[in-house]
Coordinates of C-alpha atoms in Angstrom, one line a residue:
R251 CA -341.1 149.9 -128.1
A252 CA -343.0 150.1 -124.7
S253 CA -341.3 146.1 -124.1
V254 CA -338.2 147.6 -125.1
C255 CA -338.9 150.3 -122.6
R256 CA -339.8 148.0 -119.6
R257 CA -336.9 145.2 -120.1
A258 CA -334.3 147.9 -120.4
E259 CA -336.1 149.1 -116.8
M260 CA -335.6 146.2 -115.0
R261 CA -332.3 145.8 -116.2
R262 CA -331.2 149.1 -114.6
L263 CA -333.8 148.0 -111.2
A264 CA -331.6 144.2 -111.5
L265 CA -328.4 146.4 -110.7
F266 CA -329.1 149.1 -108.4
A267 CA -331.0 146.7 -105.9
P268 CA -327.5 144.7 -105.1
R269 CA -326.4 147.7 -104.0
R270 CA -329.6 149.1 -101.8
G271 CA -329.8 146.0 -100.3
Y272 CA -333.5 145.1 -101.6
A273 CA -331.8 141.7 -103.8
A274 CA -333.6 138.8 -102.5
R275 CA -331.5 137.1 -100.0
P276 CA -331.4 133.4 -100.3
A277 CA -334.5 131.2 -98.2
V278 CA -334.5 129.5 -95.3
P279 CA -336.4 127.8 -92.8
G280 CA -338.9 129.2 -90.3
P281 CA -341.1 132.2 -90.8
G282 CA -340.0 135.9 -90.6
T283 CA -336.4 137.6 -90.0
P284 CA -333.9 135.1 -89.9
A285 CA -331.9 135.4 -87.0
P286 CA -328.8 136.1 -87.4
P287 CA -325.4 134.3 -88.1
G288 CA -324.7 132.1 -84.9
G289 CA -327.4 133.1 -82.4
F290 CA -329.3 136.6 -80.6
K291 CA -326.5 138.1 -78.1
H292 CA -328.2 139.6 -75.4
P293 CA -326.7 143.2 -75.2
P294 CA -325.3 144.0 -71.5
M295 CA -327.2 145.5 -69.0
P296 CA -327.9 149.1 -69.6
E297 CA -325.5 152.4 -67.3
S298 CA -328.6 153.7 -66.4
L299 CA -330.1 149.7 -65.0
A300 CA -327.2 148.5 -63.7
G301 CA -329.2 148.2 -60.9
T302 CA -331.9 145.9 -62.1
Q303 CA -332.4 142.2 -61.4
C304 CA -335.4 141.0 -64.0
V305 CA -336.5 143.3 -67.4
V306 CA -339.9 141.4 -68.0
A307 CA -341.2 142.2 -71.7
V308 CA -345.4 142.3 -71.9
A309 CA -346.5 141.9 -75.4
S310 CA -349.1 140.8 -78.2
G311 CA -350.3 140.2 -81.4
K312 CA -352.7 142.5 -82.1
G313 CA -353.9 145.5 -81.0
G314 CA -357.0 146.3 -78.0
V315 CA -356.7 142.8 -75.9
G316 CA -355.9 144.3 -73.0
K317 CA -351.8 144.9 -73.2
S318 CA -351.1 147.8 -71.7
T319 CA -354.0 147.5 -69.1
T320 CA -351.8 144.3 -67.9
A321 CA -348.7 145.7 -67.5
V322 CA -349.5 148.1 -65.5
N323 CA -352.0 145.8 -63.1
L324 CA -348.8 143.5 -63.3
A325 CA -346.1 146.5 -62.6
C326 CA -349.0 147.5 -58.6
A327 CA -349.3 144.1 -58.1
A328 CA -345.5 143.1 -57.7
A329 CA -345.4 146.6 -56.0
S330 CA -348.1 147.6 -53.5
V331 CA -348.3 143.8 -53.0
L332 CA -344.9 142.0 -53.2
G333 CA -343.9 145.1 -51.4
L334 CA -341.0 145.1 -55.0
R335 CA -338.8 147.8 -56.1
V336 CA -340.5 148.1 -59.9
G337 CA -340.6 150.3 -62.5
L338 CA -342.4 150.1 -66.0
L339 CA -341.0 152.0 -68.8
D340 CA -343.8 152.8 -72.1
A341 CA -342.4 151.3 -74.6
D342 CA -345.8 151.9 -76.8
V343 CA -344.3 155.5 -78.4
T344 CA -346.9 156.5 -80.6
G345 CA -349.7 155.5 -78.6
P346 CA -349.0 155.9 -74.7
S347 CA -351.3 154.8 -72.2
I348 CA -349.6 154.4 -69.2
P349 CA -349.4 158.5 -68.7
T350 CA -353.7 157.8 -68.8
L351 CA -353.5 154.0 -66.9
M352 CA -350.7 155.5 -63.7
N353 CA -353.2 158.9 -63.7
L354 CA -350.0 160.8 -64.9
K355 CA -351.1 162.5 -67.2
H356 CA -351.4 165.9 -66.0
S357 CA -347.8 165.1 -64.3
G358 CA -345.6 167.6 -66.4
P359 CA -342.9 165.9 -68.5
P360 CA -339.9 164.9 -66.0
M361 CA -337.0 165.8 -63.5
L362 CA -333.6 165.8 -64.8
T363 CA -331.0 165.2 -62.6
P364 CA -327.9 167.5 -62.0
D365 CA -326.3 164.7 -64.6
Q366 CA -329.1 165.5 -67.3
Q367 CA -330.6 161.7 -66.7
M368 CA -334.9 162.3 -66.6
I369 CA -336.4 160.7 -63.8
P370 CA -339.0 158.3 -64.0
L371 CA -341.8 159.7 -62.2
Q372 CA -344.0 157.3 -60.2
N373 CA -347.9 156.8 -59.0
H374 CA -349.6 154.1 -56.6
G375 CA -345.3 151.8 -56.0
V376 CA -344.4 152.2 -59.8
K377 CA -341.6 154.4 -61.3
C378 CA -342.7 155.1 -64.7
M379 CA -341.0 156.5 -68.2
S380 CA -343.0 157.4 -71.8
M381 CA -343.2 159.1 -74.2
G382 CA -347.0 161.0 -73.3
F383 CA -344.0 162.8 -70.8
L384 CA -342.9 164.5 -73.4
I385 CA -345.5 165.5 -76.4
P386 CA -348.8 167.3 -75.4
I387 CA -351.9 165.4 -74.5
G388 CA -352.6 164.2 -78.0
G389 CA -350.0 164.9 -80.0
A390 CA -349.3 162.4 -82.3
A391 CA -345.4 161.3 -82.9
V392 CA -345.7 161.1 -86.7
W393 CA -341.8 159.2 -86.4
R394 CA -340.1 157.0 -88.8
G395 CA -338.6 153.8 -87.3
P396 CA -335.3 155.0 -86.2
M397 CA -336.6 157.7 -84.4
V398 CA -339.1 155.4 -82.3
M399 CA -336.0 153.8 -81.6
G400 CA -333.8 156.7 -80.8
A401 CA -337.1 157.2 -78.5
I402 CA -336.4 154.6 -76.5
G403 CA -333.2 154.4 -76.0
K404 CA -333.0 157.3 -74.2
M405 CA -336.3 156.7 -72.7
I406 CA -334.0 153.2 -71.3
R407 CA -331.0 155.1 -70.8
G408 CA -331.0 158.9 -71.0
T409 CA -333.5 157.6 -67.6
A410 CA -332.6 157.4 -63.4
W411 CA -334.0 154.0 -62.4
G412 CA -331.8 153.9 -60.0
E413 CA -332.1 150.3 -57.7
L414 CA -335.7 147.9 -59.3
D415 CA -336.3 144.7 -58.4
V416 CA -338.3 144.6 -62.0
L417 CA -338.5 146.2 -65.1
F418 CA -342.0 145.6 -66.8
I419 CA -342.3 147.7 -70.4
D420 CA -345.3 148.2 -72.0
M421 CA -344.4 146.7 -75.6
P422 CA -346.8 148.0 -78.8
P423 CA -348.2 145.7 -80.3
G424 CA -347.1 143.7 -83.1
S425 CA -343.2 142.6 -83.8
G426 CA -341.3 145.6 -85.0
D427 CA -338.5 148.7 -84.9
A428 CA -339.8 149.1 -80.6
H429 CA -339.2 145.5 -80.6
I430 CA -335.5 144.9 -82.1
S431 CA -334.9 148.5 -80.4
V432 CA -335.9 146.8 -76.8
S433 CA -334.2 143.0 -77.6
Q434 CA -330.7 146.0 -79.5
Q435 CA -331.1 147.5 -75.6
V436 CA -331.6 145.8 -72.9
P437 CA -331.3 141.5 -71.9
L438 CA -334.5 141.1 -71.7
S439 CA -335.4 138.2 -69.3
G440 CA -338.2 136.5 -70.5
A441 CA -341.9 138.5 -72.5
V442 CA -345.4 137.8 -71.6
V443 CA -347.7 137.3 -74.0
V444 CA -351.3 138.6 -73.4
S445 CA -354.1 137.9 -75.9
T446 CA -357.9 137.5 -76.2
P447 CA -359.3 133.9 -76.3
N448 CA -360.6 134.9 -80.2
D449 CA -359.8 133.1 -82.9
L450 CA -359.0 136.6 -84.2
A451 CA -356.4 137.7 -81.4
L452 CA -355.1 134.1 -81.6
A453 CA -353.7 134.2 -84.9
D454 CA -350.8 136.2 -83.9
V455 CA -349.6 134.8 -80.7
T456 CA -347.3 132.0 -82.1
R457 CA -346.1 134.9 -84.3
G458 CA -345.3 136.9 -81.2
V459 CA -343.7 133.7 -79.7
D460 CA -342.5 133.0 -83.2
A461 CA -340.5 137.1 -82.6
Y462 CA -339.3 136.7 -79.2
A463 CA -337.5 133.2 -79.6
K464 CA -335.3 134.9 -82.9
V465 CA -334.0 137.2 -80.3
N466 CA -333.5 135.0 -77.8
A467 CA -336.5 135.7 -75.0
P468 CA -338.0 132.8 -73.6
I469 CA -341.6 133.0 -72.9
I470 CA -342.4 133.4 -69.5
G471 CA -346.0 132.5 -69.7
F472 CA -349.9 133.4 -71.9
V473 CA -352.6 136.0 -70.1
E474 CA -355.8 135.3 -71.8
N475 CA -357.4 138.4 -70.9
M476 CA -361.2 138.5 -71.7
A477 CA -361.3 135.2 -70.8
Y478 CA -365.9 135.5 -68.9
F479 CA -368.0 137.6 -67.7
E480 CA -369.3 136.4 -65.2
V481 CA -372.9 136.7 -64.3
P482 CA -374.4 136.1 -61.0
N483 CA -376.9 133.4 -60.3
S484 CA -381.0 133.6 -58.4
N485 CA -382.0 130.5 -56.9
T486 CA -385.7 131.3 -59.9
G487 CA -383.5 132.9 -62.9
D488 CA -383.0 131.5 -65.9
D489 CA -380.2 133.3 -67.4
T490 CA -378.9 130.8 -69.8
G491 CA -380.0 132.9 -73.2
S492 CA -378.4 136.9 -75.0
D493 CA -381.3 138.6 -73.3
S494 CA -379.5 138.2 -70.1
T495 CA -376.4 140.9 -71.5
E496 CA -378.6 143.7 -69.8
N497 CA -378.9 142.1 -66.2
S498 CA -375.1 140.7 -66.1
S499 CA -373.7 144.9 -66.9
K500 CA -376.2 145.9 -63.7
S501 CA -374.5 142.4 -61.2
A502 CA -371.1 143.3 -63.0
N503 CA -371.7 146.9 -61.9
T504 CA -372.6 146.8 -58.3
D505 CA -369.3 146.2 -55.9
T506 CA -366.0 145.7 -57.0
G507 CA -366.0 141.9 -55.7
A508 CA -368.4 141.6 -59.4
G509 CA -366.7 138.6 -60.5
T510 CA -365.4 136.3 -57.9
G511 CA -367.5 133.9 -57.8
T512 CA -370.3 134.9 -54.7
D513 CA -373.2 136.8 -55.9
T514 CA -372.8 140.3 -54.9
T515 CA -376.2 141.9 -56.2
P516 CA -378.1 143.5 -53.3
D517 CA -381.7 141.5 -54.5
T518 CA -379.6 138.8 -51.6
V519 CA -379.9 141.5 -48.9
G520 CA -382.5 140.0 -46.5
K521 CA -383.6 136.9 -47.9
N522 CA -382.9 133.5 -46.0
T523 CA -379.8 131.9 -47.0
S524 CA -380.0 129.0 -45.7
C525 CA -380.4 127.8 -49.0
Q526 CA -376.7 128.5 -50.4
S527 CA -377.3 130.4 -54.1
P528 CA -376.3 128.5 -57.1
P529 CA -373.1 129.5 -58.5
P530 CA -372.9 132.3 -61.0
T531 CA -373.2 131.7 -64.8
R532 CA -369.9 131.9 -66.7
H533 CA -370.2 133.6 -70.7
Y534 CA -367.4 132.8 -73.2
I535 CA -367.9 136.3 -74.5
F536 CA -364.7 136.4 -76.9
G537 CA -365.0 132.0 -77.0
N538 CA -363.3 129.8 -74.5
G539 CA -360.0 127.9 -73.8
G540 CA -358.3 129.2 -77.4
V541 CA -354.6 130.6 -75.4
S542 CA -354.9 127.2 -73.1
R543 CA -356.0 125.5 -76.3
I544 CA -352.7 127.6 -78.0
A545 CA -350.4 127.2 -74.5
K546 CA -349.9 123.7 -75.1
E547 CA -350.1 122.9 -78.3
T548 CA -346.9 125.5 -77.8
G549 CA -346.0 123.8 -74.9
V550 CA -345.8 127.7 -73.2
E551 CA -347.6 128.3 -69.0
L552 CA -350.9 129.4 -69.5
L553 CA -350.0 132.4 -65.8
G554 CA -353.7 132.7 -65.5
E555 CA -357.4 134.1 -66.4
V556 CA -358.5 137.7 -65.9
P557 CA -362.6 137.5 -66.4
L558 CA -364.3 140.8 -68.6
D559 CA -365.4 142.6 -65.3
P560 CA -366.3 146.6 -66.9
N561 CA -364.5 147.5 -62.9
V562 CA -361.9 147.5 -64.8
V563 CA -362.1 149.3 -67.5
R564 CA -363.3 152.1 -64.4
T565 CA -360.0 152.2 -62.8
S566 CA -358.2 152.3 -65.7
D567 CA -359.6 155.1 -67.5
A568 CA -359.1 156.8 -64.3
G569 CA -355.8 155.6 -63.6
T570 CA -355.8 153.7 -60.5
P571 CA -355.4 150.4 -61.8
V572 CA -357.5 147.7 -60.3
V573 CA -355.5 145.4 -58.3
T574 CA -354.7 149.1 -56.1
S575 CA -358.1 149.9 -56.0
A576 CA -360.1 147.1 -55.8
P577 CA -358.2 144.1 -54.8
N578 CA -360.3 141.4 -54.0
S579 CA -361.6 141.3 -57.3
A580 CA -361.2 137.9 -59.4
A581 CA -359.4 140.3 -61.9
A582 CA -357.8 141.8 -59.2
I583 CA -356.5 138.2 -57.1
A584 CA -355.3 137.1 -60.4
Y585 CA -352.5 139.5 -61.3
V586 CA -351.9 138.9 -57.9
N587 CA -351.5 135.5 -58.5
M588 CA -349.8 136.1 -61.8
A589 CA -347.2 138.7 -60.7
R590 CA -346.0 136.2 -58.4
R591 CA -345.7 133.4 -60.7
I592 CA -343.5 136.0 -63.7
L593 CA -341.2 136.9 -60.4
E594 CA -340.6 133.7 -60.1
K595 CA -340.2 132.3 -63.4
A596 CA -338.0 135.3 -63.8
R597 CA -335.9 134.4 -61.4
K598 CA -334.9 130.9 -62.2
I599 CA -334.3 132.9 -65.0
E600 CA -331.4 135.0 -64.3
A601 CA -329.9 132.3 -62.0

């Protein structure tokens, strides 16, 4: 009797599934969701972004690799160093980071224009819009996909962005509703994929490349974040072992110039400088050259390597990005060079 009931249930589901679109689709070559017939077509630029020259998504296959920090520092580099008109959209609706990273979390909701368009909040020369401005601090947006997509659409079309040379979009990790929504509402100039060099993060990098290929958005390049940690050497010291971690943390915290390739620790003050100090030792905490290897395999440019610098953590938590608060640090210089290269490639794509 149980087997008869099971067969009847299977027949019922077989009739029900096609009506709801659950029926199995024909196999297609390649991983993931197939592209629409005829290929993905870019949408027109929305009216709210009519004055925008380039739109660049900053993405990552996995969370926790420093994607939002990278997006913020690229935006600040483009605004403060390159002198461009820059916007920053936080598309991570359920986990917005831009209000904290840009020191705007206590600024309250955005004001409205006479035609009910939201005026983006601004700091460090960057116009910002985030769901974090619209929900209470610490509040959770427990939303299903359609609500997430609607919120992103509202921030894109319902914001008075004005004239922009570039709009950076801080995407949520992975590939899902937010990525589909952005690609359907904004013609992306390209995407920048951020990763750390460890194998666990690298496993999702190629998925990110495949996801943007399906929406016909070129990958501008990879960013290797937390690539290495530099420890200044002394003439007599030996920091080849793992027990140098404590001393390295102290030396990295002494000055915003930590990680620039020079020994800036107080131990060098007043000493005989006739003998040049040896170069700093690099510790590859998350592995060495992983993103570079993926870049060669996929034919995507490695835009740069950002060192693991405690100062980046402190400045990010304080809402003063390292590009503006420590412009001479190795991390800041890397962000500026990458922003310059990203804008150069994005403009060529748009041309």
